[in-house]
Amino acid sequence: MNLKRNVYLDMKSIKEATKILFDHFGHIKTDIETLDVVNAKDRVLATPAMAAISSPNFHAAAMDGIAVDAKVTFGASEDAPITLLPDKNAFFVNTGHVLPVGTNAVIMIEHLNIIDEKNVEIEAPVFPWQHVRKMGEDIVATQLLFPQGHKINAHSLGALLSGGIFKVTVYKQPKVLIIPTGSELRQWQEIKTGQLKPGDVIESNSAVLGGLCEDYGAQFDRHPMLKDNFEKIKQTVGNAVKQDYDMICIIGGSSAGSEDFAKPVISSLGKIYVHGVTMMPGKPVMFGKVSDTPVFGIPGYPVSAIVAFELFAGPLLLNMQKLPKKEIISVQVSPARKIASKLGQEEFLRVKIGSVDGKLMSSQLPRGSGSITTLTEADGIIRIPANSEGISENQSVQAQLLRPLSSIENTIVITGSHDNTLDILADQIKEDSGDISVSSSHVGSMGGLMAIKKGACHMAGAHLLDPEDGSYNISYIKKYLKDQKVWAVNLVMREQGLIVAKGNPENIQSIKDLKEKNLRFINRQPGSGTRILFDYKLKALGISIQDIQGYENDEYTHMSVAVSVLSGRVDAGLGIQAAARALDLDFIPIVTEEYDLIIPDKFYNTQKVQTLLKIIQTKKLQERIVSLGGYSTQNTGKIMYHS
Amino acid sequence: MNLKRNVYLDMKSIKEATKILFDHFGHIKTDIETLDVVNAKDRVLATPAMAAISSPNFHAAAMDGIAVDAKVTFGASEDAPITLLPDKNAFFVNTGHVLPVGTNAVIMIEHLNIIDEKNVEIEAPVFPWQHVRKMGEDIVATQLLFPQGHKINAHSLGALLSGGIFKVTVYKQPKVLIIPTGSELRQWQEIKTGQLKPGDVIESNSAVLGGLCEDYGAQFDRHPMLKDNFEKIKQTVGNAVKQDYDMICIIGGSSAGSEDFAKPVISSLGKIYVHGVTMMPGKPVMFGKVSDTPVFGIPGYPVSAIVAFELFAGPLLLNMQKLPKKEIISVQVSPARKIASKLGQEEFLRVKIGSVDGKLMSSQLPRGSGSITTLTEADGIIRIPANSEGISENQSVQAQLLRPLSSIENTIVITGSHDNTLDILADQIKEDSGDISVSSSHVGSMGGLMAIKKGACHMAGAHLLDPEDGSYNISYIKKYLKDQKVWAVNLVMREQGLIVAKGNPENIQSIKDLKEKNLRFINRQPGSGTRILFDYKLKALGISIQDIQGYENDEYTHMSVAVSVLSGRVDAGLGIQAAARALDLDFIPIVTEEYDLIIPDKFYNTQKVQTLLKIIQTKKLQERIVSLGGYSTQNTGKIMYHS
């Protein structure tokens, strides 16, 4: 193991790093090229577009009717109609026809009294130029249609062609070479599902950055993956700058570890300008120059890679083609909980956003920059400045939207206990309604009730057992939600039990075995219905929590518990059968419990919620649920309680 | 001339027509196809994407450092450091490495005191699972990554690949056949600039609708143009429905004239559902069905075509691929003037929008649906409902944005007198500043001063002659803008004179000739500096306005005056030399006048305005101006007055 460490240069703030980037590369524009207008959509004009001809290029009838010199109509009235003589002082025209010489107005056909082919009567005069599209009305030759720097959209094509401009000079699309590096990477084409060895990572960043290149108006080539090998990476970059690439992105190896070669490669071939930016994720980003080509070292963690690309590489690509900055749409949101943040680094916090009772509530997603789902599940990003220690609960704060506000407003926010049927429900609602989405956050049953209390969700999933009478949820609702009217609608009855390794190697039969065999257990977080159930069972069995190895370790979802078992980290966890079955684990049933949706009365009759309630009663959804294993839908859709 | 008229069916409202459209075609989805994930960006999932493998699929080091079982670190402190034994109870790891068997935490390399290869000291304990990315932390196998109906973006590619999903089932892109019809149409490839005959129209709608098809996720084929010929159009549509098109758009001939064949074609082959919608533009839109394929009759006027497509055809294309509706971003704007609108039809009013003093002000563009520039110059659309007679001045009203708000906020709004240098200025600012745009509205010099008074613009172009002392603008500013401090900065000195036909066939020498030769004159609108100049000259010459033929007809710009002369509609008009030169007309100089920018003090020192003032002093801009002809830049940039 080589313990030599690279060092970061002086870390820069995002603002400083951006200035350095544009000071060095801001002057670079791609070459220009001339295209047929019809092939130039989404490209940027490098020269102003001045009309070559006028549109219309003649005085044109704007209506179907008869063209006249307005003078011959003066004096016409109902009492004293005037007779016009077709082909003499009046001429039938259709919309778009050239106005005949000597005429300057059109009388609509609906206002004519056609006596015969030779005689037409009118009962009102017309003004000169009535119903005429005058020459140049739309476009006058030589006028500026679009200045340089204009991005050509579909509508622009019409103005350019109408103005007689058939070819345009535009900026070329920049070309980017993307070089994924990392000895742990595996190419997707080589992987059969389920055959990924521990330590192997599927290379996905090049696809993501390639897609982003396209979104930023650029083209990209993907270089085959490289191992962490200084010479090989150096040779590749050295060759690439001799080709016509406008930018090179080395993915991975941008940090300061012994196997991180992006920096030594760029330094040895050219010059590093920035290594390290005070932000999270994306801190280890770097950029420099090799033979006048900007070269980026993009961190390998997927969220870091995206943040680094979108902050630095993307804006530079836009600038190269004179495209305007990406439009950022922000809204004010209220975080459902206090958010702490580290001083000295700007944080890009991914959040879900729900529109609840007219207010936009945000809830924080995990911060790990290795988790791409923290971005794909996010509705927005809260940027916490470097000089801030965080955000207090309910402090209104700006969030940049990642999906349209209308879509957020059409989303049902379910907060509370985790259950696998919520995934199925989310998919089925998309299929049946099209517009409505479901967004679920897993904070446990009690967390769900608290979210209802705070007005942070539309409904909560809960399975809170009352040990006194064996009832579910009702006594908790009465205690914690006594100030509001709510409905409890059953989603499913489900099997809870011990999730154990395939084949049950420890031969676990009951909760008692956890103590007696001193097995490693993984718990659920405090406030979760499953933990309450576990505590109740321990108490009934007279087992102390000290006797359970791992009682203090917890996970937030049934699936995480199942993964803990699968990975060999623990011998057992309490969870639902569907989770065990999903990961092909064994399951020892303990109890059949009730999982309800708790819905405040003020949302109960909204269209969104009623749509959801209708869908849970469909046979199609219920069959999908039952196929997961460990569920019964005998009570699904039934109102279990209302206050 | 065939006077037979088709008739509209019962006109429908937009809402009714939309309902009919979706009742008939809303169930149609395109076929599905399976693509490699890396080729599926911007496509829509037809089936839910459930993860095939977990990510990470192993417990991984999240930092460079040393992996341990946390238990061996318990009790370590500065006073009592613990020594770890590499390769025995501690293992060096880099970020991403598999956690060695028996370990459950990583200590960062920065927190190690490396004594030698065999001895490493730590001075603090670690928690289990610290700096470890646990198996499934990002993605758990079987979890729902995206529901059906999800549009795959660049970020999604990362989640799909990481979740072991390498192929996805998506909706195919719909295929549209666009058939431009109209005997007046000419194909751009056949036109040499300046060789368009009167009556010919350049076919541009197919390019615009093709571009819109792409924007709505569809592919398109363009059929060669067809003349207005019932049999030919019928044959083409009849053949097309046998191919794999999901939609057919016939452009043109959708109205009720004798040469409008879209309706008889659709009726004879299938069935018409709607013909005529109570909206403007776009009223003559129609749609029906031929052999299960939706067929649209799209009006031929370019703005009508776009409105009709975007209201009906576009949303249907999105629906076919389960794409969400287009996001519409609206803002509140204040119209600078009252807007009247016809009862009984919903109007799509194109407006410019300026951000002036923190308020969004809108100004109406011409309504003609034949003018594509009314859309390409628009910043937004105000929809005036069918039951409204219009909007009062300063009544706040919603406008749908056509360009980003940030771009509108970076635009300098110049309202007032028309001058050709404003085009050059708009282009040069784009070149030099990148971000800043200029938007100019031509309402005459007095209109400009009134716009300043109302706070509707950042500056006004004016050339208002005081006949008493020969000065420009100052006396008008003192009279009409006495309540505010303004600056007058010269833009140009320019030649005003009579614009006459090439070769001056009427041998015009002076304004006197207009009366003496009884020539046809075109005036400028009341309140324009040019009209004030003309009136002053007439008075000085002792000529009555009754003696000028055409005094009562007016145009709003110098270029429109020049076009009137070019088209033979008039013999002469008063205007600037640059306009005559642009259209290759002759010019008889009358006066050299001062054209100033009048700038309220509150905007004078803003960055936008100072950028503009710097640019007008550059040699590059001044040379471009002088090359237009009839301009002197001797005073350009000079402060002529400030109050």
Coordinates of N, CA and C in Angstrom, one line a residue, chain B residues 261-362:
Chain B
F261 N -59.1 22.9 -49.1 CA -59.5 21.5 -49.4 C -59.2 20.6 -48.2
A262 N -58.7 21.1 -47.1 CA -58.4 20.2 -46.0 C -59.7 19.5 -45.5
K263 N -60.7 20.3 -45.3 CA -61.9 19.8 -44.8 C -62.6 18.7 -45.8
P264 N -62.8 19.1 -47.0 CA -63.4 18.1 -47.9 C -62.5 16.8 -48.0
V265 N -61.2 17.0 -47.9 CA -60.3 15.8 -48.0 C -60.5 14.9 -46.8
I266 N -60.5 15.5 -45.6 CA -60.7 14.6 -44.4 C -62.1 14.0 -44.4
S267 N -63.1 14.9 -44.7 CA -64.5 14.4 -44.7 C -64.6 13.2 -45.7
S268 N -64.0 13.3 -46.9 CA -64.2 12.3 -47.9 C -63.5 11.0 -47.5
L269 N -62.4 11.1 -46.8 CA -61.7 9.9 -46.4 C -62.1 9.3 -45.0
G270 N -62.6 10.2 -44.2 CA -62.8 9.8 -42.8 C -63.9 10.7 -42.2
K271 N -63.6 11.3 -41.0 CA -64.6 12.0 -40.3 C -63.9 13.3 -39.7
I272 N -64.6 14.4 -39.8 CA -64.2 15.6 -39.2 C -64.8 15.7 -37.8
Y273 N -64.0 16.0 -36.7 CA -64.6 16.2 -35.4 C -64.8 17.6 -35.0
V274 N -63.8 18.4 -35.4 CA -63.9 19.9 -35.1 C -63.4 20.7 -36.3
H275 N -64.2 21.7 -36.6 CA -63.7 22.6 -37.6 C -64.0 24.0 -37.1
G276 N -63.0 24.7 -36.7 CA -63.2 26.1 -36.2 C -63.3 26.1 -34.7
V277 N -62.3 26.9 -34.1 CA -62.3 27.0 -32.6 C -62.3 28.5 -32.4
T278 N -63.1 28.9 -31.3 CA -63.2 30.3 -31.0 C -62.0 30.9 -30.4
M279 N -61.0 31.1 -31.2 CA -59.7 31.6 -30.7 C -59.1 32.4 -31.8
M280 N -58.2 33.3 -31.4 CA -57.5 34.1 -32.4 C -56.0 34.3 -31.9
P281 N -55.0 34.0 -32.7 CA -55.1 33.4 -34.1 C -55.5 31.9 -34.0
G282 N -55.7 31.3 -35.2 CA -55.8 29.8 -35.2 C -57.3 29.4 -35.4
K283 N -58.2 30.3 -35.5 CA -59.6 29.9 -35.6 C -59.9 28.8 -36.6
P284 N -59.3 28.8 -37.8 CA -59.7 27.8 -38.8 C -59.1 26.4 -38.6
V285 N -58.6 26.1 -37.4 CA -58.0 24.8 -37.2 C -59.1 23.7 -37.3
M286 N -58.7 22.5 -37.8 CA -59.7 21.4 -37.8 C -58.9 20.1 -37.5
F287 N -59.7 19.1 -37.0 CA -59.1 17.8 -36.9 C -60.2 16.7 -37.0
G288 N -59.7 15.6 -37.5 CA -60.6 14.5 -37.7 C -59.8 13.2 -37.7
K289 N -60.5 12.2 -38.3 CA -59.8 10.9 -38.3 C -59.9 10.3 -39.6
V290 N -58.8 9.7 -40.1 CA -58.8 8.9 -41.3 C -58.2 7.6 -41.0
S291 N -59.0 6.5 -41.1 CA -58.5 5.2 -40.7 C -57.7 5.2 -39.4
D292 N -58.3 5.7 -38.4 CA -57.8 5.7 -37.0 C -56.6 6.7 -36.8
T293 N -56.1 7.3 -37.9 CA -55.0 8.2 -37.7 C -55.6 9.7 -37.5
P294 N -55.1 10.3 -36.5 CA -55.6 11.7 -36.3 C -55.0 12.6 -37.5
V295 N -55.9 13.4 -38.1 CA -55.4 14.3 -39.2 C -55.8 15.7 -38.8
F296 N -54.9 16.6 -38.8 CA -55.1 18.0 -38.5 C -55.1 18.8 -39.8
G297 N -56.0 19.8 -39.8 CA -56.0 20.8 -40.8 C -55.4 22.1 -40.1
I298 N -54.2 22.4 -40.4 CA -53.5 23.5 -39.7 C -53.6 24.8 -40.6
P299 N -54.1 25.9 -40.0 CA -54.2 27.1 -40.8 C -52.8 27.5 -41.4
G300 N -52.9 28.2 -42.5 CA -51.6 28.5 -43.2 C -50.9 29.8 -42.7
Y301 N -51.6 30.7 -42.1 CA -50.9 31.8 -41.5 C -50.0 31.4 -40.4
P302 N -48.8 31.9 -40.4 CA -47.7 31.3 -39.6 C -48.1 31.3 -38.1
V303 N -48.6 32.4 -37.6 CA -48.9 32.4 -36.1 C -50.1 31.5 -35.8
S304 N -51.0 31.5 -36.7 CA -52.2 30.6 -36.5 C -51.7 29.1 -36.5
A305 N -50.8 28.8 -37.4 CA -50.3 27.4 -37.5 C -49.6 27.0 -36.2
I306 N -48.8 27.9 -35.6 CA -48.1 27.6 -34.4 C -49.1 27.4 -33.2
V307 N -50.0 28.4 -33.1 CA -51.0 28.3 -32.0 C -51.8 27.1 -32.1
A308 N -52.3 26.8 -33.3 CA -53.1 25.6 -33.5 C -52.3 24.3 -33.2
F309 N -51.1 24.2 -33.6 CA -50.3 23.1 -33.4 C -50.0 22.9 -31.9
E310 N -49.6 24.0 -31.3 CA -49.2 23.9 -29.8 C -50.4 23.7 -28.9
L311 N -51.6 24.1 -29.3 CA -52.7 23.8 -28.5 C -53.3 22.4 -28.6
F312 N -53.2 21.9 -29.8 CA -53.9 20.6 -30.0 C -52.9 19.4 -30.4
A313 N -52.2 19.6 -31.5 CA -51.4 18.5 -32.0 C -50.2 18.2 -31.1
G314 N -49.6 19.2 -30.5 CA -48.5 19.0 -29.6 C -48.9 18.3 -28.4
P315 N -49.9 18.7 -27.6 CA -50.3 17.9 -26.5 C -50.7 16.5 -26.8
L316 N -51.3 16.3 -28.0 CA -51.6 14.9 -28.3 C -50.4 14.1 -28.5
L317 N -49.3 14.7 -29.1 CA -48.1 14.0 -29.3 C -47.4 13.6 -28.0
L318 N -47.5 14.5 -27.0 CA -46.9 14.2 -25.7 C -47.7 13.1 -25.1
N319 N -49.0 13.1 -25.2 CA -49.8 12.1 -24.6 C -49.6 10.7 -25.1
M320 N -49.3 10.7 -26.5 CA -49.0 9.4 -27.1 C -47.8 8.7 -26.5
Q321 N -46.8 9.5 -26.0 CA -45.6 8.9 -25.4 C -45.6 9.0 -23.9
K322 N -46.8 9.4 -23.3 CA -46.9 9.6 -21.9 C -46.0 10.6 -21.3
L323 N -45.6 11.6 -22.2 CA -44.8 12.7 -21.7 C -45.7 13.7 -21.0
P324 N -45.2 14.3 -19.9 CA -46.0 15.3 -19.2 C -46.3 16.5 -20.1
K325 N -47.4 17.2 -19.7 CA -47.7 18.5 -20.4 C -46.5 19.4 -20.4
K326 N -46.4 20.3 -21.4 CA -45.3 21.3 -21.4 C -45.5 22.2 -20.2
E327 N -44.4 22.5 -19.6 CA -44.4 23.4 -18.4 C -44.6 24.8 -18.9
I328 N -45.6 25.5 -18.4 CA -45.8 26.9 -18.8 C -45.5 27.8 -17.6
I329 N -44.6 28.7 -17.9 CA -44.2 29.6 -16.8 C -44.9 31.0 -17.0
S330 N -45.6 31.4 -16.1 CA -46.3 32.7 -16.2 C -45.9 33.7 -15.2
V331 N -46.0 34.9 -15.6 CA -45.7 36.0 -14.7 C -46.8 37.1 -14.7
Q332 N -46.9 37.9 -13.7 CA -47.9 39.0 -13.8 C -47.2 40.2 -14.5
V333 N -47.9 40.7 -15.5 CA -47.4 41.9 -16.2 C -48.4 43.0 -16.1
S334 N -48.0 44.2 -16.3 CA -48.9 45.4 -16.4 C -48.8 45.9 -17.9
P335 N -49.9 45.8 -18.6 CA -49.9 46.3 -20.0 C -49.7 47.9 -19.9
A336 N -48.9 48.4 -20.8 CA -48.6 49.8 -20.8 C -49.8 50.6 -21.4
R337 N -50.6 49.9 -22.2 CA -51.9 50.5 -22.7 C -53.0 49.6 -22.5
K338 N -54.2 50.2 -22.6 CA -55.4 49.4 -22.6 C -55.4 48.4 -23.8
I339 N -56.0 47.2 -23.6 CA -56.0 46.3 -24.8 C -57.5 45.9 -24.9
A340 N -58.0 46.2 -26.1 CA -59.4 45.7 -26.4 C -59.3 44.3 -27.0
S341 N -60.4 43.5 -26.8 CA -60.4 42.2 -27.4 C -61.8 41.8 -27.7
K342 N -62.0 41.0 -28.8 CA -63.3 40.7 -29.3 C -63.9 39.7 -28.4
L343 N -65.2 39.9 -28.0 CA -65.9 39.0 -27.2 C -66.1 37.7 -28.0
G344 N -66.2 36.6 -27.3 CA -66.5 35.3 -28.0 C -65.4 34.6 -28.6
Q345 N -64.2 35.1 -28.5 CA -63.0 34.3 -28.9 C -61.9 34.6 -28.0
E346 N -61.2 33.5 -27.7 CA -60.0 33.6 -26.8 C -58.8 34.1 -27.6
E347 N -58.2 35.2 -27.1 CA -57.1 35.8 -27.9 C -55.8 35.5 -27.3
F348 N -54.8 35.1 -28.2 CA -53.4 34.9 -27.8 C -52.6 36.2 -28.2
L349 N -52.5 37.1 -27.3 CA -51.9 38.4 -27.6 C -50.4 38.3 -27.4
R350 N -49.6 38.6 -28.4 CA -48.2 38.6 -28.3 C -47.7 39.9 -27.7
V351 N -46.9 39.8 -26.7 CA -46.4 41.1 -26.0 C -44.9 41.0 -25.8
K352 N -44.3 42.2 -25.9 CA -43.0 42.4 -25.4 C -43.1 42.6 -23.9
I353 N -42.1 42.2 -23.1 CA -42.2 42.4 -21.7 C -40.8 43.0 -21.3
G354 N -40.9 44.1 -20.5 CA -39.7 44.7 -20.0 C -39.8 44.7 -18.5
S355 N -38.6 44.6 -17.9 CA -38.5 44.7 -16.4 C -38.0 46.1 -16.1
V356 N -38.9 47.0 -15.8 CA -38.6 48.4 -15.6 C -38.8 48.8 -14.1
D357 N -37.8 49.1 -13.4 CA -37.9 49.6 -12.1 C -38.6 48.5 -11.2
G358 N -38.3 47.3 -11.4 CA -38.8 46.2 -10.6 C -40.2 45.8 -11.0
K359 N -40.7 46.3 -12.1 CA -42.1 45.9 -12.5 C -42.1 45.4 -13.9
L360 N -42.8 44.4 -14.1 CA -42.9 43.8 -15.5 C -43.9 44.5 -16.3
M361 N -43.5 45.3 -17.3 CA -44.4 46.0 -18.2 C -44.6 45.3 -19.5
S362 N -45.8 45.2 -20.0 CA -45.9 44.6 -21.3 C -46.4 45.6 -22.4

